[in-house]
Amino acid sequence: MPERFDVAVIGGGPGGYVAAIRAAQLGARTAIVEKDRLGGTCLVRGCIPTKAMLQSSELYSILKKGADFGVVADRLSFDLRAASRRRDQVVDQLVSGVEGLMKANRIRVIRGPAHIEKGGGFTVNGDRFHAENIILATGSVPARIPIGGVEHTIDSDGILGLDEIPETMVVIGGGVVGMEWGALYAALGTKVTVLELLPQILPMVEADMVGLYRRHFERLGGVIHTEANVEEITKNTKSLRVRFRLATETHEVAARVVLLATGRVPYTAGAGLEEAGIELDRGRVVVDDHLRTAVKGVWAIGDVIGGVMLAHVASYEGICAVENMCGYADRTPDYHAAPNCIYTDPEIANVGLGEKEARESGYEVKVGRFPFAASGRALTLGQVEGAVKVIADARDDTLLGVQMVGPRVTDVIAEATLAVQQRLKLHDLDLTMHAHPTLAESLLEAALAADGRAIHIQNRRMQRPAAALSANPPIKERAVARSVEEKPKSVDHGAPPAAHVDAGRVEMKRQHRDELLRLYRQMLLIRRFEERAQVEYTKAKIGGYCHLNLGEEATVVGGIAALRPGDYIYTSYREHGHAIARGVDPRAVMAELFGKETGVSHGRGGSMHIFDLKHRFMGGYGIVGGHLPLAVGAGFAIKYKKGDEIVFCMFGDGATNIGAFHESLNFAKVFHLPVVWFCINNQYGMGTAVERASAVSDIYRRACAYDMESIRVDGMNLLEVMHRTSEFVDRTRRDSQPRFIEAVNYRFRGHSVVDPDKYRSDEEKERWRHSDPVVLFQHQLQEAGIADSAALEQIETSVGAEVEDIVRFSDESANPAIDELYRYLYAGEWEMYGDA
Ligand code: FAD
């Protein structure tokens, strides 16, 4: 009878042992199988031994400059054997620590290679075991490249065995492993030559930051050749010779040691995976977005699934997989804030998007830089090389990424990681007090620099002219007042701007699960927000009018998802859902309805005027179609600036019967303006049915009078709206020709909260309820196996909690101060938004 477990983990690296501990914490009877030492590549041959050695070389480098610090050491030398001994002690201590953790968590440790069988069974050294769930965490091994003489090289495992410092070394591959070992030996006096096939070493780091590091490496005597194609390694009595090609020229370099660091490949040898039916793709185990393999009950994590091959990513995936299999959570790994650390000297670290990557993803970016040469702490350490670079979304200041080169940046990155993970804004960093003197202050300064407000360096551009200061209260004070009140509470924001969705590409497929659930959540949030607005209106928390668009969610979310962050939305006044779909903070939208200072228009817009310049959301204009000519104005501005933005002008069917509609469409066509007209036909203009109020009730047909391409879409079907709008938006962006979309939907409540809605029959309403866009999308998600009822319930709960928080926030926010009622009313106030 085989020994049975709830969870068996194959591989004891940072993915495997962390998964095993989490499974045991959740009450699973757990086993871990390891054929070598617990701790895996990370503890035994990777992260830890390299860092222990790098610590020795760093100490050596510092002591060489010791006299400057007042520490005079004669006959300084480096003892590689002693450093290796210390390294091994560190490794031993950590490995025995992991063994202790296995014991403390009552995890059965099985020694030997595991071989998987069908149906949950596996064998180790001939013994049979069975587990309900198996997690494959068999890691990776160094990649070999097929070049002549490769047998003369050593890899990242072999280099641990060196017992003397070589005079010369060639490193083939300028990735993390190659550069860390290269940096270490360069610091010890070895003449290191790096040969990298790509145009840049460390391709995961921004080119300008790599440049900062490269200068340091070259000062140590290191040589880097990029676009270098290694052809052969030959051996003679004294040394190795590496032949490589640069463009058309052939070169040769001699070395005592050649380190082959051309990456790592997933390791599955001997585990019987393919026979057990587990799908492999070029050696890596294929998993779905929940980390399940193709075989029921078998999961995989860490290096063996490819992707980002880092220890913390493996551990994170291990926890996700275990929590999913134990039914504790429904987790799809989110890699957008996976930090990347390189322990060269100076260190390199980054998280999130780089500047180039952000621009290529369609963001308009704001960048702030701060050099360590201006950091007090860096000066005291005597390590002033490098800089911090912060990349934010220019529209709303959300932090997109941080890149750093400099002392201890592998620790400083933790704060940046939290900020990127939580999608914090630049000002969230500057509202956080930073201890002095610390290296982390440089991150704060870089965030300030992005706004032209850095304190300890000269700013390249000031945020706004000094003259404006006398007219308005100081920016900082204002930012503090708003941001402290608006600071996110313990809600899951969950519904980032629709711009994060690749609208033309998302299909009802499992690989698009995250985007689909985000879209669904956004529709649900808008629905619950509006329902709650009605409740709050009846409690007299909302003054004036309160309009409802229940039933229009798919039209609104699908339409707006097709836009880029830089595009402009001109919409009818009072459209809460449009603002939320655009990513405007829903708390600020509700606070506006409540007339509070924290509202989008600081409580001056009442229940109607929802306007957010940072999101390019112009919802604050005149009644019915008053905003259509303004969209034309914005179209002209884009054309003159030769921008690639478009204007998305949203209006109801009622607006198509006014003169401004004719003038606007005519202008847009005559002057080839990049405007997409988006008519939301909910079939009633206040209380009159469209077909009774319009000569041409197929509204999209009217566009032909302006020689404009037009379509009608099913406004109750999110994906249809999104795909077809996306197509029109893309074409208008390319050819600057206006286009017209009519989205037909049905609003379930009257025009406003106080509309008795007697002009429609109950049968009609009932008929349309079967096409409720939120419910329809729910069914589609379920039918496609993308979300089960538990996942949908979880979203409902989280949206419910968010709506509670939105109302609480609005309730608790202050009313505008009477003596400041005219603040924010005039154009001069716009300066607070910088260049937006
Ligand atoms: P591994 O750590 O590779 O563990 C897999 C384990 O599975 C191994 O112990 C193996 O013996 C065992 N195994 C395999 N097959 C079987 C089987 N059939 N039965 C039983 N056991 C099996 N990452 C960082 O985040 N930071 C760093 O600073 C860093 N530095 C690195 C430096 C170097 C030189 C190297 C090589 C890697 C470094 N990495 C670093 C990468 C990091 O080590 C890996 O990403 C991480 O170890 C992957 O964890 P894992 O659990 O997926 O696999």
PDB file of N, CA, C and O in Angstrom, residues 205 209 212 340 347-351 372 386-390 402-417 439-440 442-443:
ATOM      1  N   VAL A 205      17.392  45.241 -18.191  1.00  0.00           N
ATOM      2  CA  VAL A 205      17.604  46.542 -17.541  1.00  0.00           C
ATOM      3  C   VAL A 205      17.615  47.620 -18.630  1.00  0.00           C
ATOM      4  O   VAL A 205      18.052  47.373 -19.754  1.00  0.00           O
ATOM      5  N   MET A 209      20.641  52.739 -17.746  1.00  0.00           N
ATOM      6  CA  MET A 209      21.087  52.265 -16.439  1.00  0.00           C
ATOM      7  C   MET A 209      22.241  51.272 -16.616  1.00  0.00           C
ATOM      8  O   MET A 209      23.202  51.270 -15.853  1.00  0.00           O
ATOM      9  N   LEU A 212      25.443  53.041 -16.877  1.00  0.00           N
ATOM     10  CA  LEU A 212      26.046  53.466 -15.606  1.00  0.00           C
ATOM     11  C   LEU A 212      26.908  52.343 -15.029  1.00  0.00           C
ATOM     12  O   LEU A 212      27.996  52.561 -14.516  1.00  0.00           O
ATOM     13  N   ASN A 340      13.609  42.589  -9.851  1.00  0.00           N
ATOM     14  CA  ASN A 340      14.743  41.942 -10.484  1.00  0.00           C
ATOM     15  C   ASN A 340      16.002  42.542  -9.871  1.00  0.00           C
ATOM     16  O   ASN A 340      16.173  43.761  -9.925  1.00  0.00           O
ATOM     17  N   GLU A 347      25.245  47.730  -7.429  1.00  0.00           N
ATOM     18  CA  GLU A 347      24.126  46.827  -7.679  1.00  0.00           C
ATOM     19  C   GLU A 347      23.130  47.437  -8.674  1.00  0.00           C
ATOM     20  O   GLU A 347      23.095  48.659  -8.864  1.00  0.00           O
ATOM     21  N   ILE A 348      22.316  46.551  -9.234  1.00  0.00           N
ATOM     22  CA  ILE A 348      21.290  46.993 -10.191  1.00  0.00           C
ATOM     23  C   ILE A 348      19.967  46.376  -9.745  1.00  0.00           C
ATOM     24  O   ILE A 348      19.938  45.212  -9.331  1.00  0.00           O
ATOM     25  N   ALA A 349      18.891  47.136  -9.792  1.00  0.00           N
ATOM     26  CA  ALA A 349      17.586  46.562  -9.427  1.00  0.00           C
ATOM     27  C   ALA A 349      16.515  47.278 -10.216  1.00  0.00           C
ATOM     28  O   ALA A 349      16.634  48.474 -10.504  1.00  0.00           O
ATOM     29  N   ASN A 350      15.480  46.551 -10.569  1.00  0.00           N
ATOM     30  CA  ASN A 350      14.355  47.214 -11.218  1.00  0.00           C
ATOM     31  C   ASN A 350      13.063  46.487 -10.933  1.00  0.00           C
ATOM     32  O   ASN A 350      13.056  45.344 -10.492  1.00  0.00           O
ATOM     33  N   VAL A 351      11.967  47.190 -11.148  1.00  0.00           N
ATOM     34  CA  VAL A 351      10.646  46.592 -10.975  1.00  0.00           C
ATOM     35  C   VAL A 351       9.682  47.312 -11.919  1.00  0.00           C
ATOM     36  O   VAL A 351       9.851  48.501 -12.196  1.00  0.00           O
ATOM     37  N   PHE A 372      22.978  59.111  -7.262  1.00  0.00           N
ATOM     38  CA  PHE A 372      23.456  58.836  -5.904  1.00  0.00           C
ATOM     39  C   PHE A 372      24.562  59.815  -5.487  1.00  0.00           C
ATOM     40  O   PHE A 372      24.812  59.987  -4.309  1.00  0.00           O
ATOM     41  N   GLY A 386      25.893  55.688  -9.847  1.00  0.00           N
ATOM     42  CA  GLY A 386      24.552  55.200 -10.119  1.00  0.00           C
ATOM     43  C   GLY A 386      23.474  56.234  -9.886  1.00  0.00           C
ATOM     44  O   GLY A 386      23.736  57.395  -9.538  1.00  0.00           O
ATOM     45  N   ALA A 387      22.240  55.813 -10.072  1.00  0.00           N
ATOM     46  CA  ALA A 387      21.101  56.730 -10.006  1.00  0.00           C
ATOM     47  C   ALA A 387      19.812  55.938  -9.824  1.00  0.00           C
ATOM     48  O   ALA A 387      19.780  54.719 -10.048  1.00  0.00           O
ATOM     49  N   VAL A 388      18.767  56.642  -9.444  1.00  0.00           N
ATOM     50  CA  VAL A 388      17.430  56.055  -9.383  1.00  0.00           C
ATOM     51  C   VAL A 388      16.593  56.726 -10.462  1.00  0.00           C
ATOM     52  O   VAL A 388      16.658  57.940 -10.637  1.00  0.00           O
ATOM     53  N   LYS A 389      15.810  55.924 -11.153  1.00  0.00           N
ATOM     54  CA  LYS A 389      14.950  56.471 -12.212  1.00  0.00           C
ATOM     55  C   LYS A 389      13.534  55.956 -11.975  1.00  0.00           C
ATOM     56  O   LYS A 389      13.323  54.749 -11.832  1.00  0.00           O
ATOM     57  N   VAL A 390      12.612  56.896 -11.952  1.00  0.00           N
ATOM     58  CA  VAL A 390      11.221  56.557 -11.669  1.00  0.00           C
ATOM     59  C   VAL A 390      10.405  56.816 -12.930  1.00  0.00           C
ATOM     60  O   VAL A 390      10.570  57.854 -13.569  1.00  0.00           O
ATOM     61  N   VAL A 402      10.409  51.333 -11.649  1.00  0.00           N
ATOM     62  CA  VAL A 402      11.570  52.013 -11.072  1.00  0.00           C
ATOM     63  C   VAL A 402      12.812  51.236 -11.493  1.00  0.00           C
ATOM     64  O   VAL A 402      12.806  50.001 -11.486  1.00  0.00           O
ATOM     65  N   GLN A 403      13.842  51.954 -11.889  1.00  0.00           N
ATOM     66  CA  GLN A 403      15.113  51.348 -12.268  1.00  0.00           C
ATOM     67  C   GLN A 403      16.192  51.977 -11.406  1.00  0.00           C
ATOM     68  O   GLN A 403      16.188  53.192 -11.194  1.00  0.00           O
ATOM     69  N   MET A 404      17.110  51.164 -10.895  1.00  0.00           N
ATOM     70  CA  MET A 404      18.151  51.715 -10.025  1.00  0.00           C
ATOM     71  C   MET A 404      19.498  51.055 -10.309  1.00  0.00           C
ATOM     72  O   MET A 404      19.552  49.855 -10.541  1.00  0.00           O
ATOM     73  N   VAL A 405      20.531  51.862 -10.215  1.00  0.00           N
ATOM     74  CA  VAL A 405      21.899  51.337 -10.167  1.00  0.00           C
ATOM     75  C   VAL A 405      22.550  52.065  -9.016  1.00  0.00           C
ATOM     76  O   VAL A 405      22.440  53.291  -8.921  1.00  0.00           O
ATOM     77  N   GLY A 406      23.219  51.346  -8.126  1.00  0.00           N
ATOM     78  CA  GLY A 406      23.872  52.046  -7.025  1.00  0.00           C
ATOM     79  C   GLY A 406      24.033  51.165  -5.810  1.00  0.00           C
ATOM     80  O   GLY A 406      23.728  49.968  -5.844  1.00  0.00           O
ATOM     81  N   PRO A 407      24.493  51.769  -4.706  1.00  0.00           N
ATOM     82  CA  PRO A 407      24.750  50.979  -3.506  1.00  0.00           C
ATOM     83  C   PRO A 407      23.463  50.419  -2.909  1.00  0.00           C
ATOM     84  O   PRO A 407      22.477  51.152  -2.787  1.00  0.00           O
ATOM     85  N   ARG A 408      23.473  49.147  -2.575  1.00  0.00           N
ATOM     86  CA  ARG A 408      22.363  48.499  -1.854  1.00  0.00           C
ATOM     87  C   ARG A 408      20.992  48.729  -2.504  1.00  0.00           C
ATOM     88  O   ARG A 408      19.978  48.715  -1.797  1.00  0.00           O
ATOM     89  N   VAL A 409      20.971  48.942  -3.793  1.00  0.00           N
ATOM     90  CA  VAL A 409      19.652  49.170  -4.409  1.00  0.00           C
ATOM     91  C   VAL A 409      18.808  47.899  -4.394  1.00  0.00           C
ATOM     92  O   VAL A 409      17.595  47.939  -4.538  1.00  0.00           O
ATOM     93  N   THR A 410      19.473  46.750  -4.189  1.00  0.00           N
ATOM     94  CA  THR A 410      18.692  45.507  -4.111  1.00  0.00           C
ATOM     95  C   THR A 410      17.846  45.484  -2.839  1.00  0.00           C
ATOM     96  O   THR A 410      16.922  44.690  -2.730  1.00  0.00           O
ATOM     97  N   ASP A 411      18.171  46.337  -1.884  1.00  0.00           N
ATOM     98  CA  ASP A 411      17.290  46.490  -0.711  1.00  0.00           C
ATOM     99  C   ASP A 411      16.297  47.626  -0.938  1.00  0.00           C
ATOM    100  O   ASP A 411      15.131  47.528  -0.594  1.00  0.00           O
ATOM    101  N   VAL A 412      16.788  48.714  -1.537  1.00  0.00           N
ATOM    102  CA  VAL A 412      15.918  49.883  -1.740  1.00  0.00           C
ATOM    103  C   VAL A 412      14.727  49.534  -2.647  1.00  0.00           C
ATOM    104  O   VAL A 412      13.652  50.109  -2.548  1.00  0.00           O
ATOM    105  N   ILE A 413      14.918  48.528  -3.507  1.00  0.00           N
ATOM    106  CA  ILE A 413      13.858  48.190  -4.470  1.00  0.00           C
ATOM    107  C   ILE A 413      12.573  47.719  -3.757  1.00  0.00           C
ATOM    108  O   ILE A 413      11.480  47.761  -4.334  1.00  0.00           O
ATOM    109  N   ALA A 414      12.701  47.294  -2.506  1.00  0.00           N
ATOM    110  CA  ALA A 414      11.510  46.773  -1.800  1.00  0.00           C
ATOM    111  C   ALA A 414      10.410  47.842  -1.733  1.00  0.00           C
ATOM    112  O   ALA A 414       9.235  47.553  -1.955  1.00  0.00           O
ATOM    113  N   GLU A 415      10.801  49.064  -1.420  1.00  0.00           N
ATOM    114  CA  GLU A 415       9.781  50.120  -1.324  1.00  0.00           C
ATOM    115  C   GLU A 415       9.151  50.379  -2.702  1.00  0.00           C
ATOM    116  O   GLU A 415       7.929  50.519  -2.834  1.00  0.00           O
ATOM    117  N   ALA A 416      10.001  50.383  -3.718  1.00  0.00           N
ATOM    118  CA  ALA A 416       9.489  50.614  -5.079  1.00  0.00           C
ATOM    119  C   ALA A 416       8.556  49.479  -5.490  1.00  0.00           C
ATOM    120  O   ALA A 416       7.541  49.700  -6.157  1.00  0.00           O
ATOM    121  N   THR A 417       8.891  48.264  -5.081  1.00  0.00           N
ATOM    122  CA  THR A 417       8.061  47.107  -5.446  1.00  0.00           C
ATOM    123  C   THR A 417       6.671  47.243  -4.839  1.00  0.00           C
ATOM    124  O   THR A 417       5.653  47.023  -5.499  1.00  0.00           O
ATOM    125  N   LEU A 439      19.550  55.526   1.788  1.00  0.00           N
ATOM    126  CA  LEU A 439      19.589  55.431   0.321  1.00  0.00           C
ATOM    127  C   LEU A 439      18.185  55.549  -0.256  1.00  0.00           C
ATOM    128  O   LEU A 439      17.994  55.999  -1.381  1.00  0.00           O
ATOM    129  N   ALA A 440      17.188  55.151   0.556  1.00  0.00           N
ATOM    130  CA  ALA A 440      15.802  55.198   0.083  1.00  0.00           C
ATOM    131  C   ALA A 440      15.344  56.633  -0.180  1.00  0.00           C
ATOM    132  O   ALA A 440      14.398  56.850  -0.939  1.00  0.00           O
ATOM    133  N   SER A 442      16.686  58.561  -2.008  1.00  0.00           N
ATOM    134  CA  SER A 442      16.916  58.822  -3.437  1.00  0.00           C
ATOM    135  C   SER A 442      15.701  58.443  -4.263  1.00  0.00           C
ATOM    136  O   SER A 442      15.441  59.037  -5.313  1.00  0.00           O
ATOM    137  N   LEU A 443      14.971  57.432  -3.804  1.00  0.00           N
ATOM    138  CA  LEU A 443      13.737  57.057  -4.504  1.00  0.00           C
ATOM    139  C   LEU A 443      12.719  58.188  -4.373  1.00  0.00           C
ATOM    140  O   LEU A 443      12.065  58.587  -5.337  1.00  0.00           O
TER     141      LEU A 443
END
